[in-house]
Amino acid sequence: MMNFSTVDSLIPIGSGQFQALDYVVFISMLAISMAVGIYFGFFGNNNSTEEYLLGGRRMKTIPIAISLIASQISGVTILSIPAELYGYGTQYAIMIPFMIVTVSIINFVFVPVFYHNNIYNCYEYLEMRFSRRTRHLITIIFLAYSYVFLPIILFIPSIALAQVTGMNVHLINTIACSVCVIYTMLGGIKAVVWTDVIQGTIMVGASLVILICGILKVGNISEVVNRAFQGNRIEFFNMNLDLTVRATFPNMVLGGIFSWTSYIGLNQSCVQRIVSLKTVKHARTSLWIFCFGYYIIVGINCFIGLTMFARYYQCDPLQLGIVDKLDKMVPYFVQDTVGELSGMTGIFISCVFSAGLSTMSASFNSLSGVIYQDYLGKLPGMSKSEKMASFWMKSIVVVSGVICVLCGFVVDKFSSLLEIMLTISTVTNGATLGVYCLGMLNPWANDNGAFWGTIASVFFTGYLAVRSKIAVLAGEITYPLLPSRIDGCDAFGLNVTTGFITDSLNATTACPMNEEFALHKIAFIWFAVIGFIIVLVVGIPVSMLTGSNDIYRTGKKLISPVAHWLLPEDIRMKIPPRNTEVPLIDKDGNPIKDSTWVWETTQKTDK
């Protein structure tokens, strides 16, 4: 493998080091985020839990939509999506158009239930529908996922900044986490949303600049597409039904829908912002806008991947050893295309950090509410006053930040951070989606079915994920990159005699036919689907065997409107549908505050 310093002297890329303007750009991004938090901390009226967590349910539709977009696009996403298309082609991108299916499911299945029951904490629904133990089970899954996921979210951008500045990666991680903690702790959800708007704008702007400069380096869009076709990077409709194939039309579409529906519609960090809007109509509108924005930002990053391939169509840095991992292709491409432009390296790093900060701040805010409401607030002798609630939730944000910094030292020891994130998410998403669908779409499901179905799902998909990872490390499962060329490196000042790699396998190659099928060889994208199915396969029979749920006791509001046809007619007619354009209010015209998010001291009583 060639040494970086030797190759960098031959290929005309930027210096790869932060210049004065780069520092100014990056520090400005952090300073603006901090300023927003300080502003809302002192002038945002965050004295109540409802204001701190929900913005008083007066948040605006478009900012919430942008916040959802920004927090769904992490720094890992910015780096991994273009790399995925560079190495494996466009089959991944087929899941993008189906985001509209995900948003439709959330809008018409889940959102009405949360609003009609005035639920601010999505895990509260599980206690209302099933029991406290089922609620705590899913809450623990959420907490475990969050505290493994979050340290990775900001550590990856920290690595990128360390590479171009020479600073210690842990120092960078500590500074960035501290900024995120301060503005989230002081400003609450208002600071989270408005910093997301700023950071989302940075992400889109930086990605567009990188894409345009990359296209100009290649020539034009037509040339990008032609080279992608010639390099076999364009593939959308691989209908192979083999479950062991890494990326096909069926597994990308189904796996994408199941995973995204769970993450966006049933993850508290997202639900908390969705229900901070006044009405169901506002929430639905915000999600439709989110869908449109998601198409834009992910579409841009997908095309960056194709442009990256077109740029190195005849001189693959991976083959040459210039870049040792696929995950590092995007930073290399950025240095190559815009590194010579003053300040552009700083803008790219700001883009990656913005993506990480937006995800982390939203998670910190939701974690503070969930941990306080579900655990700290229920401790004997714990004061239920708004002042103490605010103190403890802000303390949880600080502690969460400290955990992320300390876990960074552990994360630094792992070689494939993206695989860790994907493994954890696939284990939790299927079980979470399954238990909510069991509750909202099956009126007869009971607590035993929900609890044991979730347990079975987590353990089985957890086994698949761990066993699959072991097989990958042992070389039992491999996903070779698509073929690439190095016969045109003269244009980059390199004299390479090797031409085209002909023995690379297609990325969608399945296990050899003479090998025995094994469950752990199933592609990881299927794990969420499998987890969902297990919840239903176990949950429905267990519910029937242990005594089906009393439909009359459950009532209509805890069942999704799309499943009301399953209810007896007298229950269907009992509660008239509520106008989705009108917010829930009490007799004094104030928003109803019967959720456990808002404590007794804030509720009005008649004298």
Coordinates of C-alpha atoms in Angstrom, one line a residue:
M1 CA 0.0 0.0 0.0
M2 CA 1.3 3.4 -1.0
N3 CA 2.2 6.0 1.7
F4 CA -0.1 8.9 1.9
S5 CA 2.6 11.6 1.9
T6 CA 4.1 10.1 -1.3
V7 CA 0.9 9.9 -3.2
D8 CA -0.4 13.3 -2.1
S9 CA 2.7 14.9 -3.7
L10 CA 1.8 13.3 -7.0
I11 CA -2.0 13.8 -7.2
P12 CA -3.0 17.5 -7.4
I13 CA -5.3 17.9 -4.4
G14 CA -5.5 20.6 -1.8
S15 CA -3.1 20.8 1.1
G16 CA -5.7 19.0 3.2
Q17 CA -4.9 21.2 6.2
F18 CA -7.0 23.8 7.9
Q19 CA -6.2 27.4 6.9
A20 CA -7.2 30.5 8.8
L21 CA -10.5 30.9 6.9
D22 CA -11.4 27.3 7.5
Y23 CA -11.0 27.8 11.3
V24 CA -13.2 31.0 11.0
V25 CA -15.9 29.1 9.2
F26 CA -15.9 26.2 11.6
I27 CA -15.7 28.2 14.8
S28 CA -18.5 30.5 13.5
M29 CA -20.8 27.5 13.1
L30 CA -20.2 26.4 16.7
A31 CA -20.6 30.0 17.9
I32 CA -23.9 30.5 16.2
S33 CA -25.2 27.3 17.6
M34 CA -24.1 28.4 21.1
A35 CA -25.7 31.8 20.6
V36 CA -29.0 30.3 19.7
G37 CA -29.0 28.2 22.9
I38 CA -28.1 31.2 25.0
Y39 CA -30.8 33.3 23.5
F40 CA -33.5 30.8 24.1
G41 CA -32.1 30.0 27.5
F42 CA -32.5 33.6 28.7
F43 CA -35.4 34.8 26.5
G44 CA -37.3 31.6 25.5
N45 CA -39.5 31.2 28.6
N46 CA -38.3 27.7 29.3
N47 CA -39.4 27.6 32.9
S48 CA -41.9 24.8 32.4
T49 CA -41.5 21.3 31.2
E50 CA -43.9 21.9 28.4
E51 CA -41.9 24.8 27.2
Y52 CA -38.6 23.0 27.6
L53 CA -39.7 19.8 25.8
L54 CA -42.4 20.9 23.5
G55 CA -42.1 24.7 23.0
G56 CA -45.5 25.1 24.5
R57 CA -46.9 23.3 21.5
R58 CA -46.5 26.5 19.6
M59 CA -43.7 25.4 17.3
K60 CA -43.9 26.2 13.6
T61 CA -44.4 23.7 10.8
I62 CA -41.5 24.5 8.5
P63 CA -38.8 24.8 11.2
I64 CA -40.0 21.4 12.7
A65 CA -39.8 19.9 9.2
I66 CA -36.3 21.2 8.7
S67 CA -35.3 20.0 12.1
L68 CA -36.5 16.5 11.3
I69 CA -34.5 16.5 8.1
A70 CA -31.3 17.8 9.8
S71 CA -31.5 15.3 12.7
Q72 CA -32.1 12.3 10.3
I73 CA -29.0 13.2 8.3
S74 CA -26.1 12.4 10.6
G75 CA -22.4 13.0 9.9
V76 CA -22.2 9.3 9.2
T77 CA -24.8 9.7 6.5
I78 CA -23.0 12.5 4.8
L79 CA -19.9 10.3 4.6
S80 CA -21.4 7.0 4.0
I81 CA -24.1 7.5 1.3
P82 CA -21.7 8.8 -1.4
A83 CA -19.2 6.1 -0.5
E84 CA -22.0 3.5 -0.8
L85 CA -22.8 4.5 -4.3
Y86 CA -19.1 4.8 -5.2
G87 CA -18.4 1.3 -4.1
Y88 CA -21.6 -0.6 -4.6
G89 CA -23.8 1.3 -7.1
T90 CA -27.2 2.9 -6.9
Q91 CA -29.3 -0.1 -5.6
Y92 CA -29.3 1.6 -2.2
A93 CA -30.9 4.7 -3.6
I94 CA -34.1 2.8 -4.6
M95 CA -35.3 3.2 -1.0
I96 CA -35.3 7.0 -1.3
P97 CA -38.6 7.3 -3.4
F98 CA -40.3 5.1 -0.9
M99 CA -39.9 7.6 2.0
I100 CA -43.4 8.8 1.0
V101 CA -44.7 5.4 2.0
T102 CA -43.0 5.8 5.4
V103 CA -44.4 9.2 5.9
S104 CA -47.9 8.1 4.9
I105 CA -47.8 5.3 7.5
I106 CA -46.7 7.7 10.2
N107 CA -49.2 10.3 9.3
F108 CA -52.3 8.0 9.1
V109 CA -51.4 5.3 11.6
F110 CA -49.4 6.8 14.4
V111 CA -49.8 10.6 14.5
P112 CA -53.6 10.5 15.1
V113 CA -53.3 8.2 18.1
F114 CA -50.6 10.4 19.7
Y115 CA -52.7 13.5 19.2
H116 CA -56.1 12.1 20.1
N117 CA -54.6 10.8 23.4
N118 CA -52.6 14.0 24.0
I119 CA -49.5 11.9 24.3
Y120 CA -46.1 13.7 24.3
N121 CA -44.0 10.7 25.2
C122 CA -44.5 8.0 22.6
Y123 CA -43.7 5.3 25.2
E124 CA -46.5 6.5 27.4
Y125 CA -48.9 5.0 24.8
L126 CA -47.5 1.5 25.6
E127 CA -48.5 1.9 29.2
M128 CA -51.9 3.1 28.3
R129 CA -52.5 0.3 25.8
F130 CA -50.6 -2.6 27.5
S131 CA -48.8 -2.1 30.8
R132 CA -45.9 -0.3 32.6
R133 CA -43.5 -3.3 32.0
T134 CA -44.0 -3.1 28.2
R135 CA -43.4 0.6 28.3
H136 CA -40.2 0.2 30.4
L137 CA -39.0 -2.6 28.0
I138 CA -39.2 -0.3 25.0
T139 CA -37.9 2.7 26.9
I140 CA -34.8 0.7 28.0
I141 CA -34.3 -0.4 24.3
F142 CA -34.5 3.3 23.3
L143 CA -32.0 4.3 26.0
A144 CA -29.6 1.5 25.2
Y145 CA -29.7 2.4 21.5
S146 CA -29.2 6.1 22.2
Y147 CA -26.2 5.8 24.5
V148 CA -24.4 3.5 22.0
F149 CA -25.5 5.5 19.0
L150 CA -24.7 9.0 20.2
P151 CA -21.0 8.7 21.0
I152 CA -20.4 7.5 17.4
I153 CA -22.5 10.3 15.9
L154 CA -20.0 13.1 16.8
F155 CA -16.8 11.0 17.0
I156 CA -16.7 10.4 13.3
P157 CA -16.7 14.1 12.4
S158 CA -14.1 14.6 15.1
I159 CA -11.9 12.1 13.3
A160 CA -12.3 14.0 10.0
L161 CA -11.4 17.3 11.7
A162 CA -8.4 15.7 13.5
Q163 CA -7.1 14.5 10.1
V164 CA -6.9 18.0 8.6
T165 CA -5.9 19.9 11.7
G166 CA -3.6 17.6 13.6
M167 CA -5.5 18.2 16.8
N168 CA -6.3 15.4 19.3
V169 CA -9.5 13.7 18.3
H170 CA -10.7 13.4 21.9
L171 CA -10.1 17.2 22.5
I172 CA -12.2 18.0 19.4
N173 CA -14.9 15.5 20.5
T174 CA -15.0 17.1 24.0
I175 CA -15.3 20.6 22.6
A176 CA -18.1 19.7 20.2
C177 CA -20.0 17.8 22.8
S178 CA -19.7 20.6 25.2
V179 CA -21.2 23.1 22.7
C180 CA -24.1 20.7 22.0
V181 CA -24.7 20.2 25.7
I182 CA -24.7 23.9 26.4
Y183 CA -27.2 25.0 23.7
T184 CA -29.5 22.0 24.3
M185 CA -29.4 22.4 28.1
L186 CA -30.1 26.2 28.0
G187 CA -32.5 26.5 25.1
G188 CA -34.5 23.3 25.2
I189 CA -36.4 22.2 22.1
K190 CA -36.6 25.7 20.7
A191 CA -32.8 25.9 20.6
V192 CA -32.7 22.3 19.1
V193 CA -35.1 23.2 16.3
W194 CA -33.6 26.5 15.4
T195 CA -30.0 25.3 15.5
D196 CA -31.2 22.4 13.3
V197 CA -32.5 24.9 10.8
I198 CA -29.1 26.7 10.7
Q199 CA -27.2 23.4 10.5
G200 CA -29.6 22.0 7.9
T201 CA -29.0 25.0 5.7
I202 CA -25.2 24.5 6.1
M203 CA -25.6 20.8 5.1
V204 CA -27.6 21.6 2.0
G205 CA -25.4 24.5 0.9
A206 CA -22.1 22.7 1.4
S207 CA -23.3 19.5 -0.3
L208 CA -24.5 21.5 -3.3
V209 CA -21.2 23.3 -3.6
I210 CA -19.3 20.0 -3.4
L211 CA -21.6 18.4 -6.0
I212 CA -21.3 21.3 -8.4
C213 CA -17.5 21.5 -8.2
G214 CA -17.3 17.8 -8.6
I215 CA -19.4 17.8 -11.7
L216 CA -17.3 20.7 -13.2
K217 CA -14.2 18.6 -12.5
V218 CA -15.7 15.7 -14.5
G219 CA -17.2 17.9 -17.3
N220 CA -20.9 17.9 -17.1
I221 CA -23.9 15.9 -15.7
S222 CA -24.2 13.8 -18.9
E223 CA -20.6 12.6 -18.5
V224 CA -21.2 11.7 -14.9
V225 CA -24.1 9.5 -15.8
N226 CA -22.3 8.0 -18.8
R227 CA -19.3 7.0 -16.7
A228 CA -21.6 5.6 -14.0
F229 CA -23.4 3.4 -16.6
Q230 CA -20.1 2.3 -18.1
G231 CA -18.8 1.4 -14.7
N232 CA -21.9 -0.6 -13.8
R233 CA -22.8 1.7 -11.0
I234 CA -26.4 2.2 -12.2
E235 CA -28.8 -0.5 -10.9
F236 CA -32.2 -0.1 -9.4
F237 CA -34.3 -3.2 -10.1
N238 CA -32.3 -6.2 -9.0
M239 CA -35.2 -8.5 -8.1
N240 CA -33.1 -11.3 -6.7
L241 CA -35.1 -12.8 -3.8
D242 CA -32.0 -14.4 -2.2
L243 CA -32.0 -13.1 1.4
T244 CA -28.2 -13.3 1.6
V245 CA -27.7 -10.7 -1.2
R246 CA -26.5 -7.4 0.2
A247 CA -28.6 -5.0 -1.8
T248 CA -31.7 -5.8 -4.0
F249 CA -34.9 -4.0 -4.8
P250 CA -37.0 -6.0 -2.4
N251 CA -34.7 -5.7 0.6
M252 CA -33.9 -2.1 0.1
V253 CA -37.5 -1.1 -0.3
L254 CA -38.9 -3.2 2.6
G255 CA -36.0 -2.8 4.9
G256 CA -35.9 0.9 4.3
I257 CA -39.7 1.3 4.9
F258 CA -39.6 -0.7 8.2
S259 CA -36.5 0.9 9.5
W260 CA -37.4 4.5 8.7
T261 CA -41.0 4.1 9.9
S262 CA -39.7 2.9 13.3
Y263 CA -37.0 5.6 13.6
I264 CA -39.0 8.6 12.5
G265 CA -42.5 7.7 13.7
L266 CA -41.7 5.9 17.0
N267 CA -38.4 7.3 18.2
Q268 CA -39.0 9.9 21.0
S269 CA -36.5 12.4 19.6
C270 CA -38.7 12.6 16.5
V271 CA -42.1 12.2 18.1
Q272 CA -41.4 14.9 20.6
R273 CA -41.0 17.4 17.8
I274 CA -43.9 16.2 15.8
V275 CA -46.3 16.6 18.7
S276 CA -44.9 20.0 19.6
L277 CA -47.1 21.3 16.7
K278 CA -50.6 22.5 17.4
T279 CA -52.7 20.0 15.5
V280 CA -52.7 16.8 13.6
K281 CA -52.9 18.8 10.4
H282 CA -49.8 20.8 11.3
A283 CA -48.0 17.6 12.2
R284 CA -48.9 15.9 8.9
T285 CA -47.9 19.0 6.9
S286 CA -44.6 19.1 8.6
L287 CA -43.9 15.4 7.8
W288 CA -44.8 15.9 4.1
I289 CA -42.3 18.8 4.0
F290 CA -39.8 16.6 5.7
C291 CA -40.3 14.0 3.0
F292 CA -39.6 16.6 0.2
G293 CA -36.6 17.9 2.0
Y294 CA -35.3 14.3 2.6
Y295 CA -35.5 13.7 -1.2
I296 CA -33.4 16.8 -1.8
I297 CA -30.5 16.3 0.7
V298 CA -30.2 12.5 0.2
G299 CA -30.6 12.9 -3.5
I300 CA -27.7 15.4 -3.5
N301 CA -25.5 13.0 -1.5
C302 CA -26.4 10.1 -3.8
F303 CA -25.4 12.1 -6.9
I304 CA -22.1 13.1 -5.1
G305 CA -21.4 9.4 -5.0
L306 CA -21.9 9.0 -8.7
T307 CA -19.8 12.1 -9.4
M308 CA -17.1 10.8 -7.2
F309 CA -17.0 7.6 -9.2
A310 CA -17.0 9.6 -12.5
R311 CA -14.1 11.7 -11.2
Y312 CA -12.0 8.5 -10.5
Y313 CA -13.5 6.5 -13.3
Q314 CA -10.0 5.4 -14.6
C315 CA -7.9 6.0 -11.5
D316 CA -9.5 4.5 -8.3
P317 CA -7.8 5.8 -5.1
L318 CA -8.8 2.6 -3.3
Q319 CA -7.0 0.3 -5.7
L320 CA -3.9 2.6 -5.6
G321 CA -3.9 2.6 -1.8
I322 CA -4.2 6.3 -1.6
V323 CA -7.4 5.8 0.4
D324 CA -7.3 2.7 2.7
K325 CA -11.1 2.6 3.4
L326 CA -14.2 3.3 1.4
D327 CA -15.5 5.4 4.3
K328 CA -12.6 7.9 3.7
M329 CA -13.4 8.5 0.0
V330 CA -15.7 11.5 0.6
P331 CA -13.1 13.6 2.5
Y332 CA -10.5 12.7 -0.1
F333 CA -13.0 13.7 -2.9
V334 CA -13.7 17.0 -1.1
Q335 CA -10.0 17.8 -0.8
D336 CA -9.5 16.9 -4.5
T337 CA -12.4 19.0 -5.8
V338 CA -12.7 22.0 -3.5
G339 CA -9.6 21.8 -1.3
E340 CA -7.8 24.5 -3.2
L341 CA -10.7 27.0 -2.6
S342 CA -10.1 28.9 0.6
G343 CA -12.6 28.1 3.3
M344 CA -14.2 25.1 1.6
T345 CA -12.5 22.5 3.8
G346 CA -13.9 24.4 6.7
I347 CA -17.4 24.4 5.1
F348 CA -17.2 20.7 4.5
I349 CA -16.2 19.9 8.1
S350 CA -18.9 22.3 9.3
C351 CA -21.4 20.3 7.2
V352 CA -20.4 17.0 8.7
F353 CA -20.4 18.5 12.3
S354 CA -23.7 20.2 11.7
A355 CA -25.2 16.8 10.7
G356 CA -23.8 15.2 13.9
L357 CA -24.8 18.1 16.2
S358 CA -28.4 18.2 15.0
T359 CA -28.9 14.5 15.6
M360 CA -27.2 14.7 19.0
S361 CA -29.0 17.7 20.3
A362 CA -32.5 16.3 19.4
S363 CA -31.5 13.1 21.2
F364 CA -30.2 14.9 24.3
N365 CA -33.5 16.8 24.6
S366 CA -35.7 13.7 24.3
L367 CA -33.5 11.7 26.7
S368 CA -33.8 14.3 29.4
G369 CA -37.6 14.1 29.2
V370 CA -37.8 10.3 29.0
I371 CA -35.4 9.6 31.8
Y372 CA -36.9 12.2 34.1
Q373 CA -40.5 11.2 33.5
D374 CA -40.1 7.5 33.5
Y375 CA -37.5 7.1 36.2
L376 CA -36.2 10.1 38.2
G377 CA -39.6 11.8 38.6
K378 CA -41.0 8.6 40.1
L379 CA -38.5 8.2 42.8
P380 CA -39.8 8.5 46.4
G381 CA -39.5 12.0 47.8
M382 CA -38.7 13.5 44.4
S383 CA -40.1 17.0 44.1
K384 CA -42.6 17.4 41.2
S385 CA -42.2 21.2 41.0
E386 CA -41.4 22.7 37.6
K387 CA -38.2 24.2 39.0
M388 CA -36.8 20.9 40.1
A389 CA -38.1 19.1 36.9
S390 CA -36.2 21.7 34.8
F391 CA -33.0 21.3 37.0
W392 CA -33.0 17.5 36.7
M393 CA -33.7 17.5 32.9
K394 CA -30.9 19.9 32.3
S395 CA -28.6 17.8 34.5
I396 CA -29.5 14.7 32.4
V397 CA -28.4 16.6 29.3
V398 CA -25.0 17.3 31.0
V399 CA -24.5 13.8 32.1
S400 CA -25.4 12.5 28.7
G401 CA -22.8 14.7 27.2
V402 CA -20.2 13.4 29.6
I403 CA -21.1 9.9 28.8
C404 CA -20.6 10.6 25.1
V405 CA -17.2 12.1 25.6
L406 CA -16.0 9.2 27.8
C407 CA -17.4 6.6 25.4
G408 CA -15.4 8.3 22.7
F409 CA -12.3 6.6 24.1
V410 CA -14.0 3.3 23.7
V411 CA -15.4 4.1 20.2
D412 CA -11.8 4.9 19.1
K413 CA -10.9 1.3 19.5
F414 CA -13.4 0.0 16.9
S415 CA -12.5 -0.2 13.2
S416 CA -16.0 -0.1 11.6
L417 CA -18.3 2.4 13.3
L418 CA -20.9 2.4 10.6
E419 CA -21.5 -1.3 11.0
I420 CA -21.9 -0.9 14.7
M421 CA -24.6 1.7 14.2
L422 CA -26.4 -0.3 11.6
T423 CA -26.3 -3.5 13.7
I424 CA -27.9 -1.7 16.7
S425 CA -30.5 0.1 14.7
T426 CA -31.7 -3.1 12.9
V427 CA -32.0 -4.9 16.2
T428 CA -34.2 -2.2 17.8
N429 CA -36.2 -0.9 14.9
G430 CA -38.1 -4.1 14.1
A431 CA -39.1 -4.8 17.7
T432 CA -40.2 -1.2 18.3
L433 CA -42.3 -1.0 15.1
G434 CA -43.8 -4.4 15.8
V435 CA -45.1 -3.7 19.3
Y436 CA -46.7 -0.4 18.3
C437 CA -48.4 -2.0 15.3
L438 CA -49.6 -4.8 17.6
G439 CA -51.2 -2.2 19.9
M440 CA -52.6 0.2 17.3
L441 CA -53.7 -2.2 14.6
N442 CA -54.8 -5.3 16.6
P443 CA -57.5 -4.5 19.2
W444 CA -57.3 -8.1 20.7
A445 CA -53.5 -8.0 21.4
N446 CA -52.8 -8.0 25.2
D447 CA -49.8 -7.1 27.4
N448 CA -48.4 -10.7 27.5
G449 CA -48.3 -10.8 23.7
A450 CA -46.7 -7.4 23.4
F451 CA -44.1 -8.1 26.1
W452 CA -43.0 -11.5 25.0
G453 CA -43.2 -10.7 21.3
T454 CA -40.8 -7.8 21.9
I455 CA -38.4 -10.0 24.0
A456 CA -38.4 -12.7 21.3
S457 CA -37.7 -10.2 18.6
V458 CA -34.8 -8.4 20.3
F459 CA -33.1 -11.7 21.3
F460 CA -33.5 -13.3 17.8
T461 CA -32.4 -10.3 15.8
G462 CA -29.7 -9.6 18.3
Y463 CA -28.3 -13.1 17.7
L464 CA -28.5 -12.6 14.0
A465 CA -26.7 -9.3 14.2
V466 CA -23.9 -10.5 16.5
R467 CA -23.4 -13.8 14.6
S468 CA -23.3 -11.9 11.3
K469 CA -20.7 -9.5 12.6
I470 CA -18.6 -12.5 13.8
A471 CA -18.9 -14.1 10.3
V472 CA -17.8 -10.8 8.7
L473 CA -14.7 -10.5 10.9
A474 CA -13.9 -14.2 10.2
G475 CA -14.1 -13.6 6.4
E476 CA -17.1 -16.0 6.2
I477 CA -19.2 -13.2 4.7
T478 CA -17.8 -10.7 2.3
Y479 CA -19.3 -8.0 0.1
P480 CA -16.6 -7.2 -2.6
L481 CA -16.8 -3.8 -4.2
L482 CA -17.8 -3.4 -7.8
P483 CA -15.0 -3.4 -10.4
S484 CA -12.9 -0.3 -10.8
R485 CA -10.1 0.9 -13.1
I486 CA -6.6 2.4 -12.7
D487 CA -5.5 2.6 -16.3
G488 CA -6.1 6.3 -16.6
C489 CA -3.9 7.6 -13.8
D490 CA -1.6 9.5 -16.2
A491 CA -4.1 12.3 -15.9
F492 CA -3.3 12.6 -12.2
G493 CA 0.4 12.4 -12.7
L494 CA 0.8 8.7 -11.9
N495 CA 2.3 6.0 -14.1
V496 CA 0.4 2.8 -13.3
T497 CA 0.6 -0.2 -15.5
T498 CA -2.2 -2.3 -13.9
G499 CA -5.5 -1.9 -15.6
F500 CA -8.9 -3.2 -14.7
I501 CA -9.7 -5.4 -11.8
T502 CA -11.5 -8.3 -13.4
D503 CA -11.9 -10.6 -10.4
S504 CA -14.1 -8.4 -8.3
L505 CA -17.5 -9.7 -7.7
N506 CA -20.7 -7.8 -8.0
A507 CA -21.8 -6.3 -4.7
T508 CA -25.0 -8.2 -4.8
T509 CA -23.4 -11.6 -5.1
A510 CA -25.1 -14.1 -2.8
C511 CA -23.5 -17.0 -0.9
P512 CA -22.1 -19.7 -3.3
M513 CA -24.7 -22.3 -4.2
N514 CA -22.7 -25.1 -2.7
E515 CA -22.7 -23.5 0.7
E516 CA -25.4 -24.4 3.2
F517 CA -27.8 -21.6 3.9
A518 CA -27.4 -20.1 7.4
L519 CA -29.6 -17.5 9.1
H520 CA -26.7 -15.3 10.1
K521 CA -25.9 -14.8 6.4
I522 CA -29.1 -13.0 5.8
A523 CA -28.4 -9.4 4.7
F524 CA -28.6 -7.0 7.7
I525 CA -31.2 -4.8 5.9
W526 CA -33.7 -7.6 6.5
F527 CA -33.2 -7.7 10.3
A528 CA -35.8 -4.9 10.9
V529 CA -38.4 -6.8 8.8
I530 CA -37.6 -10.0 10.6
G531 CA -37.8 -8.4 14.0
F532 CA -41.2 -6.9 13.1
I533 CA -42.6 -10.2 12.0
I534 CA -41.4 -12.0 15.1
V535 CA -43.3 -9.6 17.3
L536 CA -46.5 -10.4 15.5
V537 CA -45.8 -14.1 15.1
V538 CA -45.2 -14.4 18.9
G539 CA -47.4 -11.6 20.1
I540 CA -50.7 -12.6 18.5
P541 CA -50.7 -16.3 19.5
V542 CA -49.6 -15.4 23.1
S543 CA -52.4 -12.9 23.3
M544 CA -54.9 -15.5 22.2
L545 CA -53.6 -18.2 24.6
T546 CA -53.5 -15.9 27.6
G547 CA -56.8 -14.2 27.1
S548 CA -57.4 -11.6 24.4
N549 CA -57.6 -8.0 25.3
D550 CA -61.0 -6.6 26.3
I551 CA -61.8 -4.3 23.4
Y552 CA -64.5 -2.4 25.4
R553 CA -62.0 -1.6 28.1
T554 CA -59.3 -0.4 25.7
G555 CA -61.7 2.0 23.9
K556 CA -61.4 3.6 20.5
K557 CA -58.8 6.2 21.0
L558 CA -55.9 3.8 21.6
I559 CA -56.6 2.1 18.3
S560 CA -55.4 3.7 15.0
P561 CA -58.2 5.1 12.9
V562 CA -57.1 2.9 10.0
A563 CA -58.0 -0.1 12.2
H564 CA -61.3 1.2 13.6
W565 CA -63.2 -1.1 11.1
L566 CA -62.1 -4.0 13.3
L567 CA -64.0 -2.7 16.3
P568 CA -67.6 -3.5 17.1
E569 CA -70.0 -1.0 15.8
D570 CA -71.1 0.4 19.2
I571 CA -67.5 1.3 20.0
R572 CA -66.9 2.8 16.5
M573 CA -69.9 5.1 17.0
K574 CA -69.2 5.9 20.7
I575 CA -66.6 8.6 20.1
P576 CA -67.1 10.9 17.2
P577 CA -63.9 11.8 15.2
R578 CA -62.3 15.0 16.3
N579 CA -61.5 17.8 13.8
T580 CA -57.8 17.5 13.1
E581 CA -57.5 21.2 12.5
V582 CA -58.5 22.1 16.0
P583 CA -56.0 21.7 18.9
L584 CA -56.9 20.0 22.1
I585 CA -57.9 22.8 24.6
D586 CA -59.6 23.0 28.0
K587 CA -62.7 25.0 28.9
D588 CA -60.5 28.1 29.5
G589 CA -59.1 27.9 25.9
N590 CA -55.7 26.6 27.0
P591 CA -54.0 23.5 25.6
I592 CA -55.0 20.3 27.5
K593 CA -52.3 19.3 30.0
D594 CA -53.4 15.9 31.1
S595 CA -50.2 14.1 29.9
T596 CA -47.7 13.1 32.5
W597 CA -45.1 15.4 30.7
V598 CA -46.8 18.3 32.6
W599 CA -46.8 18.2 36.4
E600 CA -49.6 18.8 38.8
T601 CA -48.3 22.2 39.8
T602 CA -49.0 23.6 36.3
Q603 CA -52.5 22.4 36.1
K604 CA -55.4 24.7 36.8
T605 CA -58.1 23.8 39.4
D606 CA -61.5 25.2 39.8
K607 CA -62.1 27.0 43.0

